[in-house]
Structure formats: structure tokens, C-alpha cells
PDB file of C-alpha atoms in Angstrom:
ATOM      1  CA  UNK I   1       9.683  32.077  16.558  1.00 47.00           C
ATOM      2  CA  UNK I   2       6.221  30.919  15.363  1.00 53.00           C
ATOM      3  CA  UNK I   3       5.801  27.165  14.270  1.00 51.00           C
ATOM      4  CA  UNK I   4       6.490  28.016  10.288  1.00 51.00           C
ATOM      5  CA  UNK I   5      10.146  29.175  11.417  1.00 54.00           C
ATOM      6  CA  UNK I   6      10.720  26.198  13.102  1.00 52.00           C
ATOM      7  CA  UNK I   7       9.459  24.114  10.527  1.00 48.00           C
ATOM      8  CA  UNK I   8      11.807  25.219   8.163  1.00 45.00           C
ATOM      9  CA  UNK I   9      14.946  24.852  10.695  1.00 44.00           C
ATOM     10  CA  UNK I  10      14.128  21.016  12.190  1.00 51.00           C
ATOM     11  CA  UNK I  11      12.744  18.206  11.344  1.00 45.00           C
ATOM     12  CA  UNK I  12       9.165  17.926  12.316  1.00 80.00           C
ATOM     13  CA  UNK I  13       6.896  15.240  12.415  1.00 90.00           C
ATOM     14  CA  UNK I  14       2.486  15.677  11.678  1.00 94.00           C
ATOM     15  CA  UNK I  15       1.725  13.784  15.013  1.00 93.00           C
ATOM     16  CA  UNK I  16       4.009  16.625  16.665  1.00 91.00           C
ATOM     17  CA  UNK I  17       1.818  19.533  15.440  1.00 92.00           C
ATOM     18  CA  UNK I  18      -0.906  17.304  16.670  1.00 94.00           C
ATOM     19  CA  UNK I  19      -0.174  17.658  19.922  1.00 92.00           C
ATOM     20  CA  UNK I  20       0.653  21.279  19.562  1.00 90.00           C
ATOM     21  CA  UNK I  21      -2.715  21.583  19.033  1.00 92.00           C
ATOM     22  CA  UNK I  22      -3.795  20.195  21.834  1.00 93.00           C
ATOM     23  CA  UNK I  23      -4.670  16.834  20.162  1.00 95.00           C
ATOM     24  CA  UNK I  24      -4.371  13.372  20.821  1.00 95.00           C
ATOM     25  CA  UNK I  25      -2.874  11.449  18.030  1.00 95.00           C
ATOM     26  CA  UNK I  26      -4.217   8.335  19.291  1.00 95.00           C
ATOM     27  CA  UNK I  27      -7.774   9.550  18.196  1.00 96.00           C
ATOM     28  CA  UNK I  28      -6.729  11.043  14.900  1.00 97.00           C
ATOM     29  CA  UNK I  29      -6.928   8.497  11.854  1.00 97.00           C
ATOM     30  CA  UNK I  30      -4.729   9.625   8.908  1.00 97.00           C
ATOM     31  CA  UNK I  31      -6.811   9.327   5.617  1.00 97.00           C
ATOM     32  CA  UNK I  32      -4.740   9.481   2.150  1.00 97.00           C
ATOM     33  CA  UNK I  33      -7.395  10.106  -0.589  1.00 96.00           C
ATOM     34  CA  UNK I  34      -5.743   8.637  -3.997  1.00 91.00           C
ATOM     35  CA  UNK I  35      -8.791   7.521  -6.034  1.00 88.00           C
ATOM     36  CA  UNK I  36      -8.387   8.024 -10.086  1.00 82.00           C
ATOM     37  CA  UNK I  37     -11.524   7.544 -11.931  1.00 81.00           C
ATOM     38  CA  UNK I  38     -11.529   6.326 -15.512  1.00 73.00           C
ATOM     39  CA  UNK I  39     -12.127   9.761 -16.793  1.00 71.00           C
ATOM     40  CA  UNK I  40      -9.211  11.350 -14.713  1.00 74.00           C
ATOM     41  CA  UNK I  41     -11.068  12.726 -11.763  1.00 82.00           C
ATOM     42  CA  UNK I  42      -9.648  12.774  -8.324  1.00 89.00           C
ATOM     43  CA  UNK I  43     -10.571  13.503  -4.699  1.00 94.00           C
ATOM     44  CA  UNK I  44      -8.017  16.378  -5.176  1.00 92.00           C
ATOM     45  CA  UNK I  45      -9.771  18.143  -7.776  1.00 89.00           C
ATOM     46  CA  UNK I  46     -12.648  17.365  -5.743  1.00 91.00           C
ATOM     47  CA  UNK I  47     -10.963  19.450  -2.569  1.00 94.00           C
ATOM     48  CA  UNK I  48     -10.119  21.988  -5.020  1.00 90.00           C
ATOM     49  CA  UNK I  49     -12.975  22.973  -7.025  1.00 86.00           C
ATOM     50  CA  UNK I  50     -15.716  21.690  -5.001  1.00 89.00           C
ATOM     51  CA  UNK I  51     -15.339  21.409  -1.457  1.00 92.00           C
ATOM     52  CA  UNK I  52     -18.426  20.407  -0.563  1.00 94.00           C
ATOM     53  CA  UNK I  53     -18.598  17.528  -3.003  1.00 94.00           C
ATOM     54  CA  UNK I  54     -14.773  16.548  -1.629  1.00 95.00           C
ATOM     55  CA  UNK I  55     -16.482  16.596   2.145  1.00 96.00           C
ATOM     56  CA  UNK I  56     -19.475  14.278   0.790  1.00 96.00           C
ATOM     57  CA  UNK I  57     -17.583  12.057  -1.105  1.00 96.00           C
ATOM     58  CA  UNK I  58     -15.184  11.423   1.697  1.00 97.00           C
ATOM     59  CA  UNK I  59     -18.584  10.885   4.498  1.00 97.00           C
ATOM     60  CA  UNK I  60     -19.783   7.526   2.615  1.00 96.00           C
ATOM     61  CA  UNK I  61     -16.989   4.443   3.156  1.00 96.00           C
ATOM     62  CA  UNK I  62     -17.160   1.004   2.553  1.00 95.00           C
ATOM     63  CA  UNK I  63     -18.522  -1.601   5.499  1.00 95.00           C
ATOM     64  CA  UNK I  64     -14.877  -3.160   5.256  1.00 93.00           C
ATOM     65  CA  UNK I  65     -13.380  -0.178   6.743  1.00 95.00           C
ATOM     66  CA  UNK I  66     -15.699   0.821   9.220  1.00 95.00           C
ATOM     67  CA  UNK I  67     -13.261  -0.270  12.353  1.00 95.00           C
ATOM     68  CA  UNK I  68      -9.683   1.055  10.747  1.00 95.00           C
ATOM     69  CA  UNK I  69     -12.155   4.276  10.475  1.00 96.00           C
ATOM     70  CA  UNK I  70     -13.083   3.828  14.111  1.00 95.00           C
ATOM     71  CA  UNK I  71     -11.770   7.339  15.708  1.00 96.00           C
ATOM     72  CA  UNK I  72     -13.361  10.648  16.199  1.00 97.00           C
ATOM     73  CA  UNK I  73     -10.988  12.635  14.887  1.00 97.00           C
ATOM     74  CA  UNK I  74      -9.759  11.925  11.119  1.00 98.00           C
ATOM     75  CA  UNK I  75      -6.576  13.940   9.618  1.00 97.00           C
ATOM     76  CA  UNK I  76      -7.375  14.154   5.597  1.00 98.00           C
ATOM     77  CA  UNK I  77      -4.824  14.741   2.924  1.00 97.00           C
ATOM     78  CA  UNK I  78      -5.130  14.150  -1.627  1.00 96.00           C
ATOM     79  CA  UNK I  79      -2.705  13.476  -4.011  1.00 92.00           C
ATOM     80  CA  UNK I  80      -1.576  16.614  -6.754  1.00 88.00           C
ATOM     81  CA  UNK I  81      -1.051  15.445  -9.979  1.00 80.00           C
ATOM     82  CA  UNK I  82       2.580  15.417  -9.493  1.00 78.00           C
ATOM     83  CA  UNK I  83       2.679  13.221  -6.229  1.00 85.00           C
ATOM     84  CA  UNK I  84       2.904  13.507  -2.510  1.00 91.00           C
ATOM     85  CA  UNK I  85       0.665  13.732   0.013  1.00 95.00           C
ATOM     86  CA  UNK I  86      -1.170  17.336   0.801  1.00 96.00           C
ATOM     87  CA  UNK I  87      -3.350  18.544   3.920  1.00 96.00           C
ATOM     88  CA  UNK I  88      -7.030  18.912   3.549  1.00 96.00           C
ATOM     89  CA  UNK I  89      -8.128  19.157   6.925  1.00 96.00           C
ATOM     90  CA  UNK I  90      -9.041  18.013  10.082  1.00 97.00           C
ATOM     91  CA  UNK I  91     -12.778  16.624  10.302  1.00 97.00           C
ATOM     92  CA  UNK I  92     -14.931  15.537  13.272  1.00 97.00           C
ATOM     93  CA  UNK I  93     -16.216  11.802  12.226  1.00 97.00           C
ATOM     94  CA  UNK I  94     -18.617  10.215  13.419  1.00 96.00           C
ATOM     95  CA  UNK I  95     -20.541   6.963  11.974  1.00 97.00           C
ATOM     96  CA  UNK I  96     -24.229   6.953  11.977  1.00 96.00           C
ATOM     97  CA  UNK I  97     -25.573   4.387  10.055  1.00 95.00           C
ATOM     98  CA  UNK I  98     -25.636   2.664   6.275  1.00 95.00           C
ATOM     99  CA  UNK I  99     -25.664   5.181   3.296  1.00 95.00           C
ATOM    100  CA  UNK I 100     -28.235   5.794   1.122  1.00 93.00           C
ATOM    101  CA  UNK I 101     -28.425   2.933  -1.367  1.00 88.00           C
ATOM    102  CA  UNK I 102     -28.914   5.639  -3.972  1.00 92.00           C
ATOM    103  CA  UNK I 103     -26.546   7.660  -2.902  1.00 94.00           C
ATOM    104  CA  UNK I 104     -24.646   9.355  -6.137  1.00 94.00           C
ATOM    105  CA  UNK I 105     -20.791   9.380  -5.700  1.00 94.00           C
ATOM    106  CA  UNK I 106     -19.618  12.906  -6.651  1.00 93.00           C
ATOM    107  CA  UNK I 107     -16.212  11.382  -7.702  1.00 92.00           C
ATOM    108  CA  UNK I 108     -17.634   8.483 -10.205  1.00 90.00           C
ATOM    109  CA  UNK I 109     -21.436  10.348 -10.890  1.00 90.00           C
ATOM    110  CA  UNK I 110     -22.672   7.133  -9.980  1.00 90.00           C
ATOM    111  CA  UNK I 111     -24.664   5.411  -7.522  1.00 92.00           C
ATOM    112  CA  UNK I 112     -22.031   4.223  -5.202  1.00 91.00           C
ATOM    113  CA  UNK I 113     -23.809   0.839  -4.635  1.00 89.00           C
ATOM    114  CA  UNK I 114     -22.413  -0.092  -8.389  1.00 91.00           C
ATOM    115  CA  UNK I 115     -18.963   0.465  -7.140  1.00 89.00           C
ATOM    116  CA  UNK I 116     -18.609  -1.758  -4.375  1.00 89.00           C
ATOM    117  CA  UNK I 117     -19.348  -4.904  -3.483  1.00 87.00           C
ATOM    118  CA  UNK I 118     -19.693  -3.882  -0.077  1.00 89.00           C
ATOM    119  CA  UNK I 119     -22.146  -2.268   2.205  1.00 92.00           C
ATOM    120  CA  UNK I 120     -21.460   2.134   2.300  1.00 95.00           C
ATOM    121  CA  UNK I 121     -21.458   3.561   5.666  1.00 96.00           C
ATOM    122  CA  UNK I 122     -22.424   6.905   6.234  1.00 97.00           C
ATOM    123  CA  UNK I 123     -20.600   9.172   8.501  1.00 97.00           C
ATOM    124  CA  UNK I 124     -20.936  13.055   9.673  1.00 97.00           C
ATOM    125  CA  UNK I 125     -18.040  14.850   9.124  1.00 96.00           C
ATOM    126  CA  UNK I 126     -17.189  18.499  10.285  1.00 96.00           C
ATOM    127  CA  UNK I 127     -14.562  20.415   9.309  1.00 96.00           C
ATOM    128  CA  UNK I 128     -12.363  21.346  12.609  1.00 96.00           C
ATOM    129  CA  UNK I 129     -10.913  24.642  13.396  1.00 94.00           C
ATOM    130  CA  UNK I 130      -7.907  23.230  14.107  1.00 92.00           C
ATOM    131  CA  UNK I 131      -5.096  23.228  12.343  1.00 94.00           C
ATOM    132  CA  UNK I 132      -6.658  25.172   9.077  1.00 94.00           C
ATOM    133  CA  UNK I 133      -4.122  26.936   8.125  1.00 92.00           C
ATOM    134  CA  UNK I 134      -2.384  24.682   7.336  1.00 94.00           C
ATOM    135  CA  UNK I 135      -4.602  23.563   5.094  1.00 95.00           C
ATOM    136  CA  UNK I 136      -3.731  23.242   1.091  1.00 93.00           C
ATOM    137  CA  UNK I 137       0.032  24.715   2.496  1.00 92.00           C
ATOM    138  CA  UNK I 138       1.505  21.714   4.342  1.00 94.00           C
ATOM    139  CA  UNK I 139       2.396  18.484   2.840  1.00 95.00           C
ATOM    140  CA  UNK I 140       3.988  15.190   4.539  1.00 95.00           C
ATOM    141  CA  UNK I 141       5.694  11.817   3.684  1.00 94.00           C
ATOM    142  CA  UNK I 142       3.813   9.083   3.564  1.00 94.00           C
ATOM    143  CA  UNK I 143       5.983   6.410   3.548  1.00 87.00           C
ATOM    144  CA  UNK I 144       6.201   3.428   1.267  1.00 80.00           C
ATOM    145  CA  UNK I 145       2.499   1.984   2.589  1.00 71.00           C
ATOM    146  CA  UNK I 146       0.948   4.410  -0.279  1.00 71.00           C
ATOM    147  CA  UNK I 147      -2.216   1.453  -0.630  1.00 79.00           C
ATOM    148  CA  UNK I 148      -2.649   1.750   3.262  1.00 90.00           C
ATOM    149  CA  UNK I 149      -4.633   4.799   3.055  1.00 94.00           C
ATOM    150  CA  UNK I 150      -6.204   4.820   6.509  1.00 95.00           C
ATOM    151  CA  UNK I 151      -3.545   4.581   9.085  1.00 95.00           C
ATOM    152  CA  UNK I 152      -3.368   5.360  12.586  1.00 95.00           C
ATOM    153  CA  UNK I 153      -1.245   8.580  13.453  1.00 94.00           C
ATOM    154  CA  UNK I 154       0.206   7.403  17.200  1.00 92.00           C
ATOM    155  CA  UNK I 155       1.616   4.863  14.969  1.00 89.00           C
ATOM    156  CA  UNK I 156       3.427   6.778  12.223  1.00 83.00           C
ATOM    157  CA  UNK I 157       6.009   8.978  11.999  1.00 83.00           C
ATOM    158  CA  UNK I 158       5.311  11.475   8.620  1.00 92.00           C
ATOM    159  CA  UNK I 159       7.632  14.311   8.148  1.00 92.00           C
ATOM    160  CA  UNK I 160       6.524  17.141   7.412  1.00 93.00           C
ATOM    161  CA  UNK I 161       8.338  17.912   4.096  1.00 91.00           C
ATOM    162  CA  UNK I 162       6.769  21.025   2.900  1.00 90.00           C
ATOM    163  CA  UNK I 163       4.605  23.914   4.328  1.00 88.00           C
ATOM    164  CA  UNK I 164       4.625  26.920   1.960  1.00 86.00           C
ATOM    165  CA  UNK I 165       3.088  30.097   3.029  1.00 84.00           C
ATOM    166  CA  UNK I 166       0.019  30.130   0.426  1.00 80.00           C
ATOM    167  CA  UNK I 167      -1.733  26.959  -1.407  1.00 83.00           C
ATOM    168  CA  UNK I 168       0.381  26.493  -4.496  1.00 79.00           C
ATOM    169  CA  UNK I 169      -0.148  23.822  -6.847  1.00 79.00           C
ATOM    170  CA  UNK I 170       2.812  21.991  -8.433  1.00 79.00           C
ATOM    171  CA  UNK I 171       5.045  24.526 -10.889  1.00 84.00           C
ATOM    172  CA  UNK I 172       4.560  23.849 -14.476  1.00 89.00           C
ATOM    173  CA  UNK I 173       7.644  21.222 -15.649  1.00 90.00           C
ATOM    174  CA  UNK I 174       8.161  22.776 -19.082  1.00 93.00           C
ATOM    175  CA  UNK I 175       7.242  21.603 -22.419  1.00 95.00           C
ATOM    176  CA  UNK I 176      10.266  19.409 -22.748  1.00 94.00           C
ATOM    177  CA  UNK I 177       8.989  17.202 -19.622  1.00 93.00           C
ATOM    178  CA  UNK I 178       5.832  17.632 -19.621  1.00 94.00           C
ATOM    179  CA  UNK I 179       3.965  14.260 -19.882  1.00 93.00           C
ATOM    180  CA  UNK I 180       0.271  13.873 -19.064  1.00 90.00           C
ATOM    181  CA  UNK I 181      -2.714  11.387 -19.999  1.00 86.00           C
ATOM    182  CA  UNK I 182      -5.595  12.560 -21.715  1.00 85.00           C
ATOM    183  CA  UNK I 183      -7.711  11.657 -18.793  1.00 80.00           C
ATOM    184  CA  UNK I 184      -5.876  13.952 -16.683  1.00 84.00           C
ATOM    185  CA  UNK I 185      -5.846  16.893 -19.284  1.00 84.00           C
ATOM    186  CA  UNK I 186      -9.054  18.901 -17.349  1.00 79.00           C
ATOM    187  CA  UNK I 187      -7.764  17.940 -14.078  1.00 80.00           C
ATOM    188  CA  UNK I 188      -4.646  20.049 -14.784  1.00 86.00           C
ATOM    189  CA  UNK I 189      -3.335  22.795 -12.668  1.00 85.00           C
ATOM    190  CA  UNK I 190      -4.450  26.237 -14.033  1.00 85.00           C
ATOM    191  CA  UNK I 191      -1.107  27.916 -14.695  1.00 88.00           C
ATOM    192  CA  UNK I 192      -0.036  24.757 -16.669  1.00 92.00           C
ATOM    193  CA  UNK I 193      -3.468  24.453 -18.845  1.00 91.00           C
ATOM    194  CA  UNK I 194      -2.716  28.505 -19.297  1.00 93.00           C
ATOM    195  CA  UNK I 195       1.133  27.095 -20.583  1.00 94.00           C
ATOM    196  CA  UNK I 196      -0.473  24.708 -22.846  1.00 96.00           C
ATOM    197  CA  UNK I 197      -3.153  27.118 -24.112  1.00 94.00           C
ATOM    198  CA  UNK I 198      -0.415  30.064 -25.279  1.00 94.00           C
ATOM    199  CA  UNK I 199       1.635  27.121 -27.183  1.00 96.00           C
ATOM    200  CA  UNK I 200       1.464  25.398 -29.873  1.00 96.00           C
ATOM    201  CA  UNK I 201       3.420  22.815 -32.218  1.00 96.00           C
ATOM    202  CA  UNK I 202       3.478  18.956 -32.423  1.00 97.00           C
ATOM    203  CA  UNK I 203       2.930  16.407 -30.192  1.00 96.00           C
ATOM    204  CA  UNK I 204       3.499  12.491 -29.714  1.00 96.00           C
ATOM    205  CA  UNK I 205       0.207  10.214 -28.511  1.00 91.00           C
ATOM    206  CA  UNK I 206       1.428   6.787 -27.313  1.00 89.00           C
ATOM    207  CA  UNK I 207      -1.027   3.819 -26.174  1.00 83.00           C
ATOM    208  CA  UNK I 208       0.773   1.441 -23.491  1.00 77.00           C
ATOM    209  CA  UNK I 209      -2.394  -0.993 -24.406  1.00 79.00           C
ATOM    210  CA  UNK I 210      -2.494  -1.162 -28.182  1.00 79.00           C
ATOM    211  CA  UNK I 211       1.592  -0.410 -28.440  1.00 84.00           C
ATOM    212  CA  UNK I 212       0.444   2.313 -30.652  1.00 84.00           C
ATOM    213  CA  UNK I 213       1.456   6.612 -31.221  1.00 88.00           C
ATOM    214  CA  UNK I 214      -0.121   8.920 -33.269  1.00 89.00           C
ATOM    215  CA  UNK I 215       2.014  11.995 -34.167  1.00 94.00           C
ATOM    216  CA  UNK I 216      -0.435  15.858 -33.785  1.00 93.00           C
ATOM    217  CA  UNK I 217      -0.582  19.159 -34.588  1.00 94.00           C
ATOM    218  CA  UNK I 218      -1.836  21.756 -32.509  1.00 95.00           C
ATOM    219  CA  UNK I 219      -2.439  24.851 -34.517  1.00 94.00           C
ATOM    220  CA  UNK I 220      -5.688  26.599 -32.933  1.00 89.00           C
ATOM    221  CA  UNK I 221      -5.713  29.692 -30.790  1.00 87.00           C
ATOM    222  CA  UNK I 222      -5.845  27.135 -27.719  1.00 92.00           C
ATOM    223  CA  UNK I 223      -2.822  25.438 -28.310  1.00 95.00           C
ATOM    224  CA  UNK I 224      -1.886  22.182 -27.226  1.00 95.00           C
ATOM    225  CA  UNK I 225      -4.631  22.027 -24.359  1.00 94.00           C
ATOM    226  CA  UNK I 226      -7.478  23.054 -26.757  1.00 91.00           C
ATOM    227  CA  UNK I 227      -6.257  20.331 -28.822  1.00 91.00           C
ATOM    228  CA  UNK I 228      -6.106  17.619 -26.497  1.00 91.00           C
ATOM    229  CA  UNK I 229      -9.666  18.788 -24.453  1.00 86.00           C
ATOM    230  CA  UNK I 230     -11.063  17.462 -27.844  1.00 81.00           C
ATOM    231  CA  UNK I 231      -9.393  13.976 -27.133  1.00 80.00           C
ATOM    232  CA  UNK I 232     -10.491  13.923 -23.469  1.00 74.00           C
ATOM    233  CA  UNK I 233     -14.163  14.440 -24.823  1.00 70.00           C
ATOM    234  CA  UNK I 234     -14.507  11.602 -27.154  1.00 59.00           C
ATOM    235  CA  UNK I 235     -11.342   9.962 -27.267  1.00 54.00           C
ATOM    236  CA  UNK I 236     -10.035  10.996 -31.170  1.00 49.00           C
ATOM    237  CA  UNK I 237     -10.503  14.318 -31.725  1.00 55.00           C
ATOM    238  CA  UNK I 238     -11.917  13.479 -35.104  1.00 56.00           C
ATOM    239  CA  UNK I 239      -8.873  11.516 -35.892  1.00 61.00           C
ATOM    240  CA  UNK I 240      -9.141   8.888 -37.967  1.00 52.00           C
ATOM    241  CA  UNK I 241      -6.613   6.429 -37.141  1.00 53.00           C
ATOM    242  CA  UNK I 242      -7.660   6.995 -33.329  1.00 65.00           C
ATOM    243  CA  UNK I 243     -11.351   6.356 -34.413  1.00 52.00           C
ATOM    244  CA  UNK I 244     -10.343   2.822 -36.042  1.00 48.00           C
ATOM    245  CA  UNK I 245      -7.861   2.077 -32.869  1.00 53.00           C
ATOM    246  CA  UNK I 246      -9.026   0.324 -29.894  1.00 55.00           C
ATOM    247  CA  UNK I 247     -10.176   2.997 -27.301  1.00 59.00           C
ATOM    248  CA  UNK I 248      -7.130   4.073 -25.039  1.00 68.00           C
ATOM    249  CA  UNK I 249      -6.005   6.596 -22.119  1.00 77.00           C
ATOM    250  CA  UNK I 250      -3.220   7.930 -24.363  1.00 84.00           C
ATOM    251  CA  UNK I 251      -0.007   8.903 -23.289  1.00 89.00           C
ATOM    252  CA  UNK I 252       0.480  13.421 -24.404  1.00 92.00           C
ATOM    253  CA  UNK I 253       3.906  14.111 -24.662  1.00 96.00           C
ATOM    254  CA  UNK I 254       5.279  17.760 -26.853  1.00 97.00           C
ATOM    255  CA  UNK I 255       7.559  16.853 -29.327  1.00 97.00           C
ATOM    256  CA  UNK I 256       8.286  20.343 -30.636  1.00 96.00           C
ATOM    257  CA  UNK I 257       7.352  23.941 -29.635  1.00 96.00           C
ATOM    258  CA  UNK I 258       6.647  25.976 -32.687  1.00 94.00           C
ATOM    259  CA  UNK I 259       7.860  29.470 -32.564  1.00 90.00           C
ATOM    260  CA  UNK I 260       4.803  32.370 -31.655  1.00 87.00           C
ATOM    261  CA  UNK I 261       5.492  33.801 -35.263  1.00 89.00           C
ATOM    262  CA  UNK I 262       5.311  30.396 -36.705  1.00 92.00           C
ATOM    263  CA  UNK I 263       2.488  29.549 -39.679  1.00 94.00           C
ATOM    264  CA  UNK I 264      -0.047  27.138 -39.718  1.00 95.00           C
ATOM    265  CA  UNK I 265       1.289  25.492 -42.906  1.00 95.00           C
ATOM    266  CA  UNK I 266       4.864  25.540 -40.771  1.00 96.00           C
ATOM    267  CA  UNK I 267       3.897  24.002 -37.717  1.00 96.00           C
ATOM    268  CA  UNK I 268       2.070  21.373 -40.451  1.00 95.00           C
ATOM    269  CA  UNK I 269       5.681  20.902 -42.508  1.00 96.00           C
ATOM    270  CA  UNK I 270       7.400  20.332 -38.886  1.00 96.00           C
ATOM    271  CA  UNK I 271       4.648  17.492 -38.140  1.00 95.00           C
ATOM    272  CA  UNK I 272       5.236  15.891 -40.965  1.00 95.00           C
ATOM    273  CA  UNK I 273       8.694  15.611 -40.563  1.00 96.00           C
ATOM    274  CA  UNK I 274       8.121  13.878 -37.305  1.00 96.00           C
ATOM    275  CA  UNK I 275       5.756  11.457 -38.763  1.00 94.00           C
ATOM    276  CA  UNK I 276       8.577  10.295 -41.369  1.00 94.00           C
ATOM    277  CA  UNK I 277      11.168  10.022 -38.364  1.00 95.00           C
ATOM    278  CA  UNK I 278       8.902   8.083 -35.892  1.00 94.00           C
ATOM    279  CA  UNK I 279       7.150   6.432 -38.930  1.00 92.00           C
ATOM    280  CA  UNK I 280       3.724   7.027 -37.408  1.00 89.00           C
ATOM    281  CA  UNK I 281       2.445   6.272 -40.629  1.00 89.00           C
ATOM    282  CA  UNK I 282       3.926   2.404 -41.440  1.00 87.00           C
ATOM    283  CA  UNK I 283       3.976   1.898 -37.364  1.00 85.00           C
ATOM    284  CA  UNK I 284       1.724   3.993 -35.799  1.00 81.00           C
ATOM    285  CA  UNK I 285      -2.163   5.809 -36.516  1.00 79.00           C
ATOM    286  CA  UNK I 286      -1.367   8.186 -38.588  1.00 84.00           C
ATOM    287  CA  UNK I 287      -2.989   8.079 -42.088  1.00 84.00           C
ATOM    288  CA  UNK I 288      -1.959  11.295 -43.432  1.00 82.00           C
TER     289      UNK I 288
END
């Protein structure tokens, strides 16, 4: 029975496969990378796209927490979009001195002295033979100390709650529940941008800061995501009402799918009809 069998038939803990692998949990810190920049980058789409940038992001931490980092062995893992907590690897980690004070942080694209108050350490970190393959399959339950993301792992017990046989990123939810922010629209998995791209219809923007929505159209040959990549570019899309708002990380929800056969002039009749039932026009952005 090999250890994927007997994953799926008992409960079984990360510090457990640890010390399958011959390693000492007491040396391993447990690093839970949750970062989200203003612009809707993440140290997951880091690990996913650009590995190397994920590794050198994650090698420059702040002074403050240089002795929670103290261990030689640390045990990474990034948030998907939808949640949870997925295995990046196991790195080698050693500290050897400050960072550069120039250093550019590939999350932000800025120097990383602007982001903290605090000194940057620098650290060398190898990826570990151990353990990858599990990488990108296996994810675990952190527990409710989600802001804790350095912990020890002698002193935690995280479940193993997933380990599928290939990476597989989260399944598309549907149009119905989909929900996003436009900051998050080019960080989105590719099978769900390719859902959004072969759609199109109207959809509902909704500002938590200004209390404001906007009723859309998408009509283009890219669907809803081409539509909404304009918004993540300059934040209105050429919209006017957006333009005269107060800038904001709206809220993308799909209010109706049009059918494939369906006409712009259609799909332009059914978003008007939602702009007279949400009156988007006397309470909301909309100025058509």
C-alpha cells in the first residue's frame, strides 16, 4: 500500500509524513504565504507562473521574524484563490545577512525597503528533494491561526485534507456563483478565464467603499474576461460613471448568461432590463 492509499483511508497528519521522510519536525518551520497586493498578485501565482521569482520573493523576510524563522529546514505552502492551504515545497534555509537595500520585491515590483518599516534579511533557500511530489498535489488544514503564518511543525497538528494525484487548481464554480474582484481577474485559474472568455451576457459591478454597482455588458469575442481585463487595466473600462466614481476594487458578479446564438443588440436589450430592475441608473453608475 504506498502512502497515497493510506492517505485516502486514515487520517494523517503533515508532521507524520515528516518523519516518514526521515525528518525532524522540530527543525521544519511551517511557512503559509497569503500576501495580496493591491493589484491582485499573490505568492501563489508567484509559485505558479514563476518559480523562481516565488523562491526569491520568499528568501528576503523582515528583521522581526528572523528568530520564529530560526530553523534549517522550512515547509512552504500559498493560498489558491478559493482558500486553503497548498504545498510548495520543502527548502533548505539558511540566514546570511541583511538584504539588499535595493532589492526589488517580485510580488509588489518595488524596492522592498518601501514596504517595511523594518530591516529585510536575506536568506539562501534550496529547494529539497524531499517530499516533491507532493508538491502542488497535497494540501493541509491550517487551523484557525490563518495570521500566524510561520509556525513551528512539532507544535501543530495539520491534517492532511487533500492530496490529488496531479496539481489541479480549484474547479470552475459556474457562472451563477462565480464572484471575483477585478484585482484578481489575471490571477485567475486558466480553465475558469477560458469559461469566462467563451461567455458572454451581463454582469453586476458593486463597490463595498463607495456603496455603489454599475450594471455591464459583455458582448466581444472574449466574453466576460475580455471585458473585465479592461477594468483590471485602468479601473473603468472607458466607463463613464466608473471614470467620475471614486477609484475602487469592484466586486464582478454574472447576472445573466446570454445564449451562444444570442445578438449583440439582445444581450444589450437584456442589460437594460437589469439596469431598470436594480435601478443602476437613479442608484448606481450607470448613465446610459
Amino acid at each position: 500500500m504506498t502512502i497515497f492509499d493510506r492517505i485516502e483511508t486514515m487520517i494523517f497528519g503533515f508532521t507524520d509524513l515528516l518523519c516518514k521522510a526521515g525528518i525532524e519536525p522540530e527543525h521544519v518551520r511551517l511557512l503559509r504565504h497569503q500576501t495580496k497586493t493591491p493589484m491582485g498578485r499573490t505568492p501563489y501565482l508567484l509559485w505558479r507562473d514563476q518559480r523562481g521569482a516565488f523562491e526569491e520573493y520568499q528568501s528576503v523576510q523582515t528583521v522581526g521574524v528572523r528568530a520564529r524563522l530560526a530553523s534549517p529546514i522550512w515547509a512552504s505552502f500559498v493560498v489558491p484563490p478559493a482558500g486553503g492551504t497548498l504545498f510548495a515545497g520543502l527548502y533548505s534555509a539558511e540566514r546570511i545577512g541583511p538584504a539588499d537595500p535595493d532589492w526589488i520585491d517580485p510580488l509588489y515590483g518595488r524596492p522592498g525597503a518601501e514596504l517595511t518599516q523594518d530591516g529585510l534579511d536575506l536568506y539562501q533557500t534550496r529547494p529539497m528533494t524531499a517530499l516533491e511530489s507532493y508538491v502542488g498535489r497535497l494540501s493541509i488544514e491550517w487551523g484557525k491561526g490563518a495570521r500566524s503564518w510561520v509556525q513551528r511543525a512539532d507544535m501543530q497538528v495539520k491534517a492532511i485534507v487533500e492530496l490529488t494525484k496531479v496539481f489541479r487548481e480549484d474547479a470552475f464554480p459556474g457562472y451563477t456563483h462565480f464572484v471575483t474582484n477585478v484585482s484578481e481577474i489575471q490571477g485567475l485559474p486558466l480553465t475558469w478565464a477560458s469559461a469566462l472568455r467563451v461567455a458572454r451576457g451581463v454582469y453586476l459591478l458593486t463597490s463595498a467603499k463607495t456603496r455603489e454597482q454599475h450594471v455591464g455588458s459583455a458582448t466581444g469575442e472574449g466574453g466576460f474576461f475580455g471585458r473585465w481585463a479592461n477594468y483590471a487595466q485602468d479601473g473603468h473600462g472607458g466607463n463613464l460613471g466608473l471614470k467620475s466614481s471614486e477609484p475602487s476594487d469592484y466586486q464582478i458578479s454574472i447576472l445573466e448568461v446570454a445564449g451562444s446564438a444570442a445578438t449583440v443588440e439582445e444581450i444589450i436589450a437584456i442589460e437594460q432590463l437589469w439596469k431598470r430592475k436594480l435601478q443602476s441608473r437613479e442608484m448606481g453608475l450607470n448613465r446610459n
